[in-house]
Coordinates of C-alpha atoms in Angstrom, one line a residue:
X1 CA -39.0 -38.1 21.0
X2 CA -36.3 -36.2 22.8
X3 CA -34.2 -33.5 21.7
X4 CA -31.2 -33.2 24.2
X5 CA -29.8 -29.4 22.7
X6 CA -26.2 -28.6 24.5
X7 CA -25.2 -26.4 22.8
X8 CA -26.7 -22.4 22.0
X9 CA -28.9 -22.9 18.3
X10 CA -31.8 -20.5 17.0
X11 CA -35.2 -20.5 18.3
X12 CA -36.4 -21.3 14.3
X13 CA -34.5 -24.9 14.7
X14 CA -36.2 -25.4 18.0
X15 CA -39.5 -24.1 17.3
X16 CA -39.6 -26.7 14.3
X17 CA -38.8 -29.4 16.0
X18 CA -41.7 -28.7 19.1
X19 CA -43.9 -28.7 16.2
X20 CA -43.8 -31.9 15.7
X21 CA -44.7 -32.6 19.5
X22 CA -41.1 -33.7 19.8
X23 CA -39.7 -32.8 23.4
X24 CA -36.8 -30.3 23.3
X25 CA -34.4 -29.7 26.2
X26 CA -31.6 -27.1 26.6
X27 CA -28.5 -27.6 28.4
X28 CA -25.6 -25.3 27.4
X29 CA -23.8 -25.9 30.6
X30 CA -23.5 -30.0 30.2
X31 CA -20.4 -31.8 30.2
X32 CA -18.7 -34.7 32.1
X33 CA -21.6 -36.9 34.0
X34 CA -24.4 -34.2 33.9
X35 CA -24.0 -34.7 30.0
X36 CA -24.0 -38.2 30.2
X37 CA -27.1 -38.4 32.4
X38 CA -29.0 -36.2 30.3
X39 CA -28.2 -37.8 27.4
X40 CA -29.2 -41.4 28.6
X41 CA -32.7 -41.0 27.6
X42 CA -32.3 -38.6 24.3
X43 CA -33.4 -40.1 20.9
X44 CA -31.4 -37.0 19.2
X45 CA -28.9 -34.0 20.2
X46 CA -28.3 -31.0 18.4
X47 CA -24.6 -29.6 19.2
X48 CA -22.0 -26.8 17.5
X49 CA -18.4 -27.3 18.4
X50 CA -18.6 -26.4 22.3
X51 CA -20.0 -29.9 22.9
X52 CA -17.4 -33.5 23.0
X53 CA -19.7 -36.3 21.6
X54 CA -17.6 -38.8 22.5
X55 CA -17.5 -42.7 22.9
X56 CA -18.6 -42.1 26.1
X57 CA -21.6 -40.1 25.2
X58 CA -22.7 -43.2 23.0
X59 CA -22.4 -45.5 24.9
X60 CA -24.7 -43.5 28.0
X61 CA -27.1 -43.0 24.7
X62 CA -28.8 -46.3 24.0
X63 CA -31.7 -44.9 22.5
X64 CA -29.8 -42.4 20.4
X65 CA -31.0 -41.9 16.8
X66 CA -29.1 -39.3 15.1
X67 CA -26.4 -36.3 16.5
X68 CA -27.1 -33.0 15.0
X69 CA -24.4 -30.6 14.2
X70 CA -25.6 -27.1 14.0
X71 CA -22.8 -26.1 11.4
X72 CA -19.9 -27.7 9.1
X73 CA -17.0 -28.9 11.4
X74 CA -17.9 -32.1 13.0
X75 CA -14.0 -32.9 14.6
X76 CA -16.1 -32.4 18.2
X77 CA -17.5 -35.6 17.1
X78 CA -16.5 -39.3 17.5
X79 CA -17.7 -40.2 14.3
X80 CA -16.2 -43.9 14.5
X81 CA -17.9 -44.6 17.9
X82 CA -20.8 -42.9 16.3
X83 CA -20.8 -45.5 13.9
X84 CA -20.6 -48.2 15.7
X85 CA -22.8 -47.4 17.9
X86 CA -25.4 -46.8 14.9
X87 CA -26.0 -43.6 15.3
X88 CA -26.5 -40.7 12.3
X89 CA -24.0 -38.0 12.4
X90 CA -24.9 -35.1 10.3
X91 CA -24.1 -31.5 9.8
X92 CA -25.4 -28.4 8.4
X93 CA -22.7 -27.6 6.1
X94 CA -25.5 -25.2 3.2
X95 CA -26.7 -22.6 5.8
X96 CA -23.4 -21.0 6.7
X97 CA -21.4 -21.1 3.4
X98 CA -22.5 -17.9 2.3
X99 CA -21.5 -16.3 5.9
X100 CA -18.3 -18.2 6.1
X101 CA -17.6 -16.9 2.6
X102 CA -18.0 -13.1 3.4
X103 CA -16.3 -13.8 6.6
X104 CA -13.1 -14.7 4.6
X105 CA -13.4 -12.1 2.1
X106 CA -13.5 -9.3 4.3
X107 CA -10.4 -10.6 6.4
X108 CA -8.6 -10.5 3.1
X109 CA -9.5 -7.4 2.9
X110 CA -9.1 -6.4 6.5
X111 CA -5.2 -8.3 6.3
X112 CA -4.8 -6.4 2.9
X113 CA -5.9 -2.7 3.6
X114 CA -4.6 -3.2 7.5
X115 CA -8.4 -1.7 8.4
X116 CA -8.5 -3.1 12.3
X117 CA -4.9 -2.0 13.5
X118 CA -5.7 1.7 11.8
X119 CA -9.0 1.8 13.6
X120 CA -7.5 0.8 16.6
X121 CA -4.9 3.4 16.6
X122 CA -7.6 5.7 15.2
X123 CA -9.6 5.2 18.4
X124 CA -6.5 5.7 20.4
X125 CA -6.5 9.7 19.1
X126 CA -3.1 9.2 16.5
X127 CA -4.0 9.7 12.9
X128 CA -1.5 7.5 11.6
X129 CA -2.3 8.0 7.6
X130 CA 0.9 7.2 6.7
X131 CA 1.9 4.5 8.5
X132 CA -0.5 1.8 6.6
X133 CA 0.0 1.1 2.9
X134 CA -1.5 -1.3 1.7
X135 CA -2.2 -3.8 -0.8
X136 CA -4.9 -3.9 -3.9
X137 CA -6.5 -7.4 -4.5
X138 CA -7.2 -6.2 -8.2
X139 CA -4.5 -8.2 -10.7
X140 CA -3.2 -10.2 -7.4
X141 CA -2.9 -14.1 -6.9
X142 CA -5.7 -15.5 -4.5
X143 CA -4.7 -19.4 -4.0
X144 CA -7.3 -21.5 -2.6
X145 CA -6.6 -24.4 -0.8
X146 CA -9.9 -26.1 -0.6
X147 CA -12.4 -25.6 -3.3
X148 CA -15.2 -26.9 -1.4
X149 CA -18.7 -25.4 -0.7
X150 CA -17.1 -22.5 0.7
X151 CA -13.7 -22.2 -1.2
X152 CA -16.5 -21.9 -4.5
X153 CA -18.1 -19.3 -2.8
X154 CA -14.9 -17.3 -2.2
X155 CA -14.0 -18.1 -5.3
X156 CA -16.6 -16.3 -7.2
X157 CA -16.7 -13.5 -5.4
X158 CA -12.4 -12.4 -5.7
X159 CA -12.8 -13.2 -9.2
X160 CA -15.2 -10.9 -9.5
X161 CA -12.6 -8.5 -8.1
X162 CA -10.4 -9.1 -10.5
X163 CA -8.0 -11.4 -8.4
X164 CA -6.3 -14.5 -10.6
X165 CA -7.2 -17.5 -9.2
X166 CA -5.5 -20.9 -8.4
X167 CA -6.3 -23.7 -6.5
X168 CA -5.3 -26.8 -4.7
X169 CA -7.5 -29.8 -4.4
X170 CA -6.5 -33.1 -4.1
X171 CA -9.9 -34.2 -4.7
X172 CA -11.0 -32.3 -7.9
X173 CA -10.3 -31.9 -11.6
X174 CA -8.9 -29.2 -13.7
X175 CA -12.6 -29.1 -15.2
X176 CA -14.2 -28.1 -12.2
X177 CA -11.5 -25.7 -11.2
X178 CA -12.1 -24.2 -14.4
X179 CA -15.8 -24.2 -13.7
X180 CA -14.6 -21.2 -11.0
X181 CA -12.1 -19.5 -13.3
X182 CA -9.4 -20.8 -11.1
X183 CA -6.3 -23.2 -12.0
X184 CA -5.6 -26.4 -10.5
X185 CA -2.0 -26.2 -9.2
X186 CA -1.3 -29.9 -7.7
X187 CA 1.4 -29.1 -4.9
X188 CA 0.4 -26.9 -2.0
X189 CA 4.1 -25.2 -1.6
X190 CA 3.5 -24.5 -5.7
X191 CA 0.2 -23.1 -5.0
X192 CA 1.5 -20.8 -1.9
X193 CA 4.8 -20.1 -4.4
X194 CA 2.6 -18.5 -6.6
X195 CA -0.2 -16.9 -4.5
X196 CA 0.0 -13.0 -3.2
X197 CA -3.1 -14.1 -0.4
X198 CA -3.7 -17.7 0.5
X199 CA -7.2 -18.5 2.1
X200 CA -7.6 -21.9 3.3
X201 CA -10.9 -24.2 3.1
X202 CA -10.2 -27.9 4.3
X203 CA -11.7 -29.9 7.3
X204 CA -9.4 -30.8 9.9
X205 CA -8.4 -34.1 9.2
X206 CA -5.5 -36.5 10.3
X207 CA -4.0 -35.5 7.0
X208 CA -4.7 -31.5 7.2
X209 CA -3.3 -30.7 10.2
X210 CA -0.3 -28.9 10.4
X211 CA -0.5 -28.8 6.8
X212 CA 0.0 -25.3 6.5
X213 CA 3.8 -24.8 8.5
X214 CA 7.3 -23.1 8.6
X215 CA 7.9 -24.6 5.0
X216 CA 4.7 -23.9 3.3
X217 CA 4.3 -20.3 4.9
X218 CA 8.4 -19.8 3.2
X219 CA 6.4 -20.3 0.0
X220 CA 3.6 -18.0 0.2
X221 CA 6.6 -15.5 0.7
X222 CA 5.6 -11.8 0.8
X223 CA 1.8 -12.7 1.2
X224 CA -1.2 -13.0 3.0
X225 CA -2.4 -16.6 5.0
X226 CA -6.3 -16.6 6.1
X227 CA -7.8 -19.1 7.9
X228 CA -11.4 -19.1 8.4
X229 CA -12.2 -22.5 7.7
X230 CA -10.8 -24.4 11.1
X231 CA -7.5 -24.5 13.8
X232 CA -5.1 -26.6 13.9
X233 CA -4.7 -26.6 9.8
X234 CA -1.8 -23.4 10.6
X235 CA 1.0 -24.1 12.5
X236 CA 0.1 -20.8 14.8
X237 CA 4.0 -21.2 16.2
X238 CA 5.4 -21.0 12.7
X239 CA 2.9 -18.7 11.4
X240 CA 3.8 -16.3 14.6
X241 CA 7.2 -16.9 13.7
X242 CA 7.1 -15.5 9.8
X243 CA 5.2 -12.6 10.5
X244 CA 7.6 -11.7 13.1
X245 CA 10.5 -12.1 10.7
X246 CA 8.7 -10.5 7.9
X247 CA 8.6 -14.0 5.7
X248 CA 4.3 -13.3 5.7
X249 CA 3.5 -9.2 5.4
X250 CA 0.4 -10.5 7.5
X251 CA -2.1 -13.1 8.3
X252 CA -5.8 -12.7 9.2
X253 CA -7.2 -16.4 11.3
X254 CA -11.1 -16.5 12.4
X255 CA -10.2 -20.0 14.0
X256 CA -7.4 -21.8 16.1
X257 CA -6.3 -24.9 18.0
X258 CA -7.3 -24.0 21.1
X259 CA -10.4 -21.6 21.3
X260 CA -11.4 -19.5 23.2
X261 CA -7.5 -17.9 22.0
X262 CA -5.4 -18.3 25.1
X263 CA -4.2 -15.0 26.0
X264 CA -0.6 -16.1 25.9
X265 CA -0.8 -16.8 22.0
X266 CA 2.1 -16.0 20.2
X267 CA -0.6 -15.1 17.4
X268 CA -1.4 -11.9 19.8
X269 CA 1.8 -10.3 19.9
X270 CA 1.9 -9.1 16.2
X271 CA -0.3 -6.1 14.9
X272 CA 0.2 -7.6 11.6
X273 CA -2.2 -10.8 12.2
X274 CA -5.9 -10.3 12.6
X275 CA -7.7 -12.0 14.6
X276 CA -11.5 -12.8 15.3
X277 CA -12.9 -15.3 17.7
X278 CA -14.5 -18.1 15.7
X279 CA -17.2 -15.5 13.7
X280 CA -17.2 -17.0 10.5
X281 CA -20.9 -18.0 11.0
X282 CA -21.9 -15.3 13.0
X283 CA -24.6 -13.9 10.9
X284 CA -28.5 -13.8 12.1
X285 CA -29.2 -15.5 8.4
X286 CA -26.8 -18.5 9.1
X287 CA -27.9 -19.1 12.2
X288 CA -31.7 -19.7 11.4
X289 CA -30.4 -21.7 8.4
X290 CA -28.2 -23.8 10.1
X291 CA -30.5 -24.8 13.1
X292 CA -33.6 -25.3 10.7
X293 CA -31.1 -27.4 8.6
X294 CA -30.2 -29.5 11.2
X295 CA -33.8 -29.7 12.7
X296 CA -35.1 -31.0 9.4
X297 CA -32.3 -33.8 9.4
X298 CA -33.1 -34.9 12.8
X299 CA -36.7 -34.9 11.6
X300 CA -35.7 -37.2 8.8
X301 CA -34.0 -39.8 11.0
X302 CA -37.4 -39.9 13.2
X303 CA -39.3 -40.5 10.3
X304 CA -36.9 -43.6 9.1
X305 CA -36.0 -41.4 6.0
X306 CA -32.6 -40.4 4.4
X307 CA -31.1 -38.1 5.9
X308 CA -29.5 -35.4 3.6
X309 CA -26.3 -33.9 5.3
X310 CA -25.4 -37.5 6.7
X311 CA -21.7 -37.9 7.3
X312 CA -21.6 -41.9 8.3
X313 CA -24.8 -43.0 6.6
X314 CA -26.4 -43.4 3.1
X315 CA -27.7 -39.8 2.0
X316 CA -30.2 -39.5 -0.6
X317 CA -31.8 -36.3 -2.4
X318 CA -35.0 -35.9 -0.7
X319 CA -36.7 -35.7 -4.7
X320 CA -35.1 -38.8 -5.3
X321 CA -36.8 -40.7 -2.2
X322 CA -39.8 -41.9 -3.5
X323 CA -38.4 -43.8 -5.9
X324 CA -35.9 -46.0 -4.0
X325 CA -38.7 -46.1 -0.4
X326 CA -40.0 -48.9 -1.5
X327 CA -36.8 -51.2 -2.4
X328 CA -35.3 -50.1 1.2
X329 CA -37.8 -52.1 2.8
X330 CA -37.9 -54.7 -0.2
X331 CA -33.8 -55.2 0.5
X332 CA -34.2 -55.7 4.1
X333 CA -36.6 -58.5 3.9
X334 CA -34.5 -60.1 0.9
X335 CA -31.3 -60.1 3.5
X336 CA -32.6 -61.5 6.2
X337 CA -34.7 -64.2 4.6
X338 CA -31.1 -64.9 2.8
X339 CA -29.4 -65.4 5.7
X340 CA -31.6 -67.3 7.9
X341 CA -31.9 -70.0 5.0
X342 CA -28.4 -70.0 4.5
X343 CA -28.2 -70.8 8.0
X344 CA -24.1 -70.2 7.6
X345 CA -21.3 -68.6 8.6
X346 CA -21.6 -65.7 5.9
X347 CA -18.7 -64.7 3.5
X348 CA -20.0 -62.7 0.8
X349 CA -23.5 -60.5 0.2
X350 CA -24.2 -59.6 -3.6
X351 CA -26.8 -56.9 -4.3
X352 CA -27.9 -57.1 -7.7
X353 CA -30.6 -54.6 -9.4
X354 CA -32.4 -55.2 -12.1
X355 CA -34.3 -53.1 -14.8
X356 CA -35.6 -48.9 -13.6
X357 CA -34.2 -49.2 -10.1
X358 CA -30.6 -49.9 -11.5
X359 CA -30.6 -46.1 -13.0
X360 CA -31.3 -44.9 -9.4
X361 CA -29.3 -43.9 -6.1
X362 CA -29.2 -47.4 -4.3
X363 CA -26.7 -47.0 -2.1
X364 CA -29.4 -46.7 0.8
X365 CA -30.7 -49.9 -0.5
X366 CA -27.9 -51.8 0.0
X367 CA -27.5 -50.8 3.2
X368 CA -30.8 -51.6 4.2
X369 CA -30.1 -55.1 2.2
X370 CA -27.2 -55.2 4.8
X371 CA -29.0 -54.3 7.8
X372 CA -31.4 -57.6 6.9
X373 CA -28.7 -59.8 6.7
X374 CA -26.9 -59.2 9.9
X375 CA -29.8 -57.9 12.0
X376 CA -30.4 -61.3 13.2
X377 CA -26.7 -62.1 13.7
X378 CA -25.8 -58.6 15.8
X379 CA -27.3 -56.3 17.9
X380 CA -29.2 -53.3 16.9
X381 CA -28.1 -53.3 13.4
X382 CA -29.5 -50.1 11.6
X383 CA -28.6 -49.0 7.5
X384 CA -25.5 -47.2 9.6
X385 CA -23.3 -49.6 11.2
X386 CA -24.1 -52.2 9.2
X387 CA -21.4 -51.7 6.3
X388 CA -19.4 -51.3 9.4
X389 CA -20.6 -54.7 10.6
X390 CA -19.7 -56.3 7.2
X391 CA -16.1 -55.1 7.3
X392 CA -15.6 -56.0 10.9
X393 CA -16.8 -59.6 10.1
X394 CA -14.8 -59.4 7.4
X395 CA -17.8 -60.0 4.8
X396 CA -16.9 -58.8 0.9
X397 CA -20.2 -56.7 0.0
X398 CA -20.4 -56.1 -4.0
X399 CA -23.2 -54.2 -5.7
X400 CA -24.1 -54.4 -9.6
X401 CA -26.4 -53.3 -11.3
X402 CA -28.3 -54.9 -14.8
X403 CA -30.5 -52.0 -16.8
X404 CA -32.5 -54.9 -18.5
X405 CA -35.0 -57.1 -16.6
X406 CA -36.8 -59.9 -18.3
X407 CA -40.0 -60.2 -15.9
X408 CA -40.2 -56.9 -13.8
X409 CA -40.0 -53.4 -14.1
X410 CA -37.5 -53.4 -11.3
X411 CA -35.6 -56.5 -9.3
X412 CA -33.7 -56.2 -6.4
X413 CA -31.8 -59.4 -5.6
X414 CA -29.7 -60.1 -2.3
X415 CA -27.4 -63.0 -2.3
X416 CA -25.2 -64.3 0.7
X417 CA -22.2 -66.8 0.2
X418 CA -20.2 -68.9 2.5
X419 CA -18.0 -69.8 0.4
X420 CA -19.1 -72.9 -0.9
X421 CA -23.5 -72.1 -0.9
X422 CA -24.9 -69.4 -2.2
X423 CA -28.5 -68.4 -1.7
X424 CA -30.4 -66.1 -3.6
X425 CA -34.1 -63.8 -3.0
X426 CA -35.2 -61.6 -4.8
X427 CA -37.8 -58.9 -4.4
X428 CA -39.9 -56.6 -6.7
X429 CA -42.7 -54.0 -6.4
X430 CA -46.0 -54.4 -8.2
X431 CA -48.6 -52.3 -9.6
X432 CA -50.0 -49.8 -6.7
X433 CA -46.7 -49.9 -4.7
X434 CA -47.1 -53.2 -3.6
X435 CA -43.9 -55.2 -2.4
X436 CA -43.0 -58.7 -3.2
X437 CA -40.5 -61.4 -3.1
X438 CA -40.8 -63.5 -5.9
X439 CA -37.9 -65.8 -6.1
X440 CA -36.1 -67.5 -3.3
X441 CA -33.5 -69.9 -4.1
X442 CA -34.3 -70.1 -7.6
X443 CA -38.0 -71.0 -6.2
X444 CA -40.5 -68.8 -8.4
X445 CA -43.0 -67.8 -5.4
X446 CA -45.1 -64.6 -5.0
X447 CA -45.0 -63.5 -0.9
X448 CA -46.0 -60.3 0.6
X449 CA -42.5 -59.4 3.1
X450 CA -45.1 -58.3 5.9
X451 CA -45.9 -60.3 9.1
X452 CA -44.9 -63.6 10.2
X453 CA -43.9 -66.1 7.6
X454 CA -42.8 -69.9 7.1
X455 CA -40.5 -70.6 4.7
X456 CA -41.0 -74.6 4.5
X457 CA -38.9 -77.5 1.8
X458 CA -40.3 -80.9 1.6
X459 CA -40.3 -83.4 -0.8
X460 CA -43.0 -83.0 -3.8
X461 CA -45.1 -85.4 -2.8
X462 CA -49.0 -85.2 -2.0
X463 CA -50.3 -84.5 1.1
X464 CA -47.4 -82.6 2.3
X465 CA -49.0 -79.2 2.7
X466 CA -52.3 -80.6 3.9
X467 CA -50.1 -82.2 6.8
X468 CA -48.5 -78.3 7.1
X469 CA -52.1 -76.8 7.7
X470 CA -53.4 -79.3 9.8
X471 CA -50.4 -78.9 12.4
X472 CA -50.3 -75.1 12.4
X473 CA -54.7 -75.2 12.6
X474 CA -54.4 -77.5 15.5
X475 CA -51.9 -75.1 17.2
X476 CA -54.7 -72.0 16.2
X477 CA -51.8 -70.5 14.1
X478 CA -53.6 -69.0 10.8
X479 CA -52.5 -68.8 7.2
X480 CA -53.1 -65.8 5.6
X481 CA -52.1 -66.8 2.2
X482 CA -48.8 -69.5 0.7
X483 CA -47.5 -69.7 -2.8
X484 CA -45.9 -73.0 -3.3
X485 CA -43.1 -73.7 -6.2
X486 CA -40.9 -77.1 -6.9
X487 CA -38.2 -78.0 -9.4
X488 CA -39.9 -80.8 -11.0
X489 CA -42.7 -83.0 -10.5
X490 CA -41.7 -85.5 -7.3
X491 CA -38.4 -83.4 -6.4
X492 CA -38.0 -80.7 -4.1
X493 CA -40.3 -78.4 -3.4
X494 CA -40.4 -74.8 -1.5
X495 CA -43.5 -72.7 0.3
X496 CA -43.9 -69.7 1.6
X497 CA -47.0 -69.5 3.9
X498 CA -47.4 -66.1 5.4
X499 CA -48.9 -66.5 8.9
X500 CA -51.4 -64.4 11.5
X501 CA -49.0 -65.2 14.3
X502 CA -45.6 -67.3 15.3
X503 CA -45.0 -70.5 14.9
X504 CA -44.4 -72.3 18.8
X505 CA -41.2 -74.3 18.9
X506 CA -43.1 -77.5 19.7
X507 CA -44.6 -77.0 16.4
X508 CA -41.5 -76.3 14.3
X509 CA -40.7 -79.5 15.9
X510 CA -43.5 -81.4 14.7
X511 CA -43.3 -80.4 11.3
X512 CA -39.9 -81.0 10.9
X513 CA -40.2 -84.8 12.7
X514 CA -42.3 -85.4 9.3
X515 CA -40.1 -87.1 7.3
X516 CA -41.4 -85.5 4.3
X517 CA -39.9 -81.8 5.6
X518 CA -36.9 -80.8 4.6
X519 CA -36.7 -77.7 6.5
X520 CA -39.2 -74.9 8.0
X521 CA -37.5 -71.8 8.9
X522 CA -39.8 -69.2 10.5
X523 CA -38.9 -65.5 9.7
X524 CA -40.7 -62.6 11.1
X525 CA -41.0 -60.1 8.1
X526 CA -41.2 -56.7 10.2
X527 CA -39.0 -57.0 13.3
X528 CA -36.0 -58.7 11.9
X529 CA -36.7 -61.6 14.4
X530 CA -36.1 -65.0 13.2
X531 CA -35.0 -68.9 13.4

């Protein structure tokens, strides 16, 4: 596989991926159409925030698996074209929350105790002693906005100085604020209203940027604003504007909207806000972490497997993987035999487990179920665009889940609707890891979902599967095994014959020109292939 790298990542990342014989290649200096060619034959690409990844990228990438980001921030990234393009997006956001977090603390300490502008003037020959006073974090407000990974982090380690601690967080409870000795305050300009040093920890989203402008930074008052988490949050204009006019004693911003800083920055023309160019991961520890991080992810997308970190996909714990392996490929089969039965314009897919598998992480599974369903009715369906797919075709998807199960240990069961049919198949694992379905359509039958197989009704009557094996013996197609099931004796009656090879479309024809047959749908159980 190739490993298109554009961006600068440790040697520990690289090294891991070479060896497992995958083919790395470096170019830091890509963009425009040397990007795109380079990228046209790439099955994954590692990049940090110096690289666009954008619709056009995917759309050169054919053969792209998964898009490393060697770090947290992933706003470089098209994430919706990723999407529909099927491709993983993940990031690396465990490696550098200890660096970020020590980043942030010692701006707050730099803003606080004005260490770089008395260095600087220190270095210029003045001993300027008593020009700087400054301002003890011990008995102070720190307000958090943000109290993810690295918000926590930065958390534990003011409150160990004896800072009081309150936070905003839209997306957490006053439990797990609590959890960090902080408060949950629920409006930002409260928060800032209250806090002597704000420090700010939130993606840049549609919704977080500007969040932090001329109205909030009147609320922090006589404080201190840090940024180390990304620009554009801070209105740099307004936030140039209060420390100018004393509304902020100072400000201390790793990150900005436009990076590398242009030199014109009103940010620059105030010895009272610090600045650092983008350093908040700029530790030789975070750096190894983060690229082995992300090497290890895009190793789990070659190998089919769940991919921790992923931002558009099912993640899974890699302890809780062996549990749910099998049902992925179980789900898979289950959807597409569905669907090609059905033969319909599809409404609805139901996902329904059953017994030990219902107390695991599924959400994989149904994606996989997903990916069977409409991997015969779109191209290059994958367990990543296909919850996409569904809500583009405009097909409800509901999951449940049933801790009893009457006959198996575990049951996974995909149904697809169109409204007015519904058909049902169900699939199981037995004793030694091996897969089964063992109910389609109501139809009790006991297949193995590998290979080519013939899903065939006709009418219960005798003779009828003679007359099947004759036809596919005369046309050198070979039956590795059937299971045959009917409603009652002389009624309907479905088989599953698993076959060597496919069945020629002369011979489907043949079968079904018996007017015994009902049906015969041929399914290829491993390539998603079908009729």
């Amino acid at each position: 596989m190739k490993v298109l790298v554009t961006d600068p990542v440790d040697d520990a990342g690289l090294d891991l991926l070479r060896g497992a014989d995958h083919d790395v290649t470096t170019g830091y200096e890509l963009e425009g159409e040397a990007l795109l060619s380079a990228v046209a034959d790439a099955d994954a690409m590692i990049v940090r925030s110096g690289t666009e990844v954008s619709e056009a990228v995917f759309e050169a990438a054919e053969d792209l698996v998964i898009v490393g980001r060697a770090g947290i921030g992933v706003d470089n990234i098209d994430i919706d074209a990723a999407t529909r393009h099927g491709v993983i997006v993940a990031n690396a956001p465990e490696g550098n929350v200890r660096a970020a977090a020590e980043h942030t603390v010692a701006m707050t300490f730099a803003a606080a105790r004005s260490i770089p502008q008395a260095h600087g003037r220190l270095h210029d020959g003045e001993w300027a002693k008593s020009e700087y006073l400054g301002t003890e974090l011990n008995g102070a407000t720190l307000g958090i906005v943000g109290l993810g990974r690295v918000g926590q982090e930065v958390a534990k380690r003011l409150d160990a100085l004896g800072m009081e601690l309150i936070v905003h967080d839209p997306y957490i409870s006053e439990e797990r604020a609590a959890q960090f000795g902080a408060e949950l305050v629920q409006e930002l300009s409260d928060c800032l209203a209250r806090a002597d040093v704000a420090t700010v920890h939130t993606p840049l989203l549609p919704e977080t940027e500007g969040m932090i402008g001329e109205s909030e930074l009147a609320a922090l008052g006589d404080g201190f604003l840090v940024n180390c988490a990304r620009g554009g949050i801070v209105d740099e204009e307004a936030l140039a504007a209060a420390v100018a006019d004393d509304t902020l004693r100072g400000a201390a911003l790793d990150v900005f909207a436009d990076e590398p800083l242009p030199a014109d920055s009103p940010l620059l023309e105030h010895e009272e806000i610090v600045v650092t160019p983008h350093l908040g991961a700029s530790t030789r520890a975070a750096q190894e972490n983060v690229a082995v991080d992300t090497a290890r992810q895009v190793l789990s997308a070659f190998r089919d497997e769940p991919v921790v970190n992923a931002l558009n996909a099912p993640s899974l714990d890699e302890s809780a993987f062996p549990a749910v392996r099998p049902y992925v490929d179980i789900a898979d089969t289950a959807g597409r035999i569905a669907v090609q039965l059905l033969d319909e314009r599809i409404a609805e897919v139901e996902v329904h487990y059953q017994g030990e598998i219902a107390d695991q992480d599924v959400e994989l599974v149904t994606a996989s179920a997903l990916r069977g369903v409409f991997g015969s009715l779109e191209y290059e369906v994958n367990a990543v665009n296909a919850p996409r797919i569904a809500e583009d075709r405009g097909v409800e998807v509901t999951e449940s889940k049933t801790r009893q199960s009457d006959d198996f240990r575990s049951l996974v069961t995909v149904t697809v609707r169109d409204g007015d049919r519904e058909l049902a198949v169900c699939g199981t694992l037995f004793a030694d890891d091996d897969p089964r379905i063992v109910r389609i359509d109501g139809y009790r039958v006991d297949a193995r979902p590998y290979g080519q197989a013939l899903v065939a009704r006709n009418r219960d009557q005798p003779g009828v599967i003679g007359f099947v094996g004759s036809v596919l013996g005369e046309a050198d197609v070979n039956i590795a095994g059937m299971f045959n099931a009917r409603e009652t004796s002389g009624g309907e009656a479905l088989t599953v014959y698993n076959l060597d090879d496919r069945v020629p479309e002369p011979v489907l024809e043949e079968l079904l020109a018996d007017e015994r047959m009902i049906e015969a749908t041929q399914i290829s159980l491993e390539t998603g292939e079908g009729r």
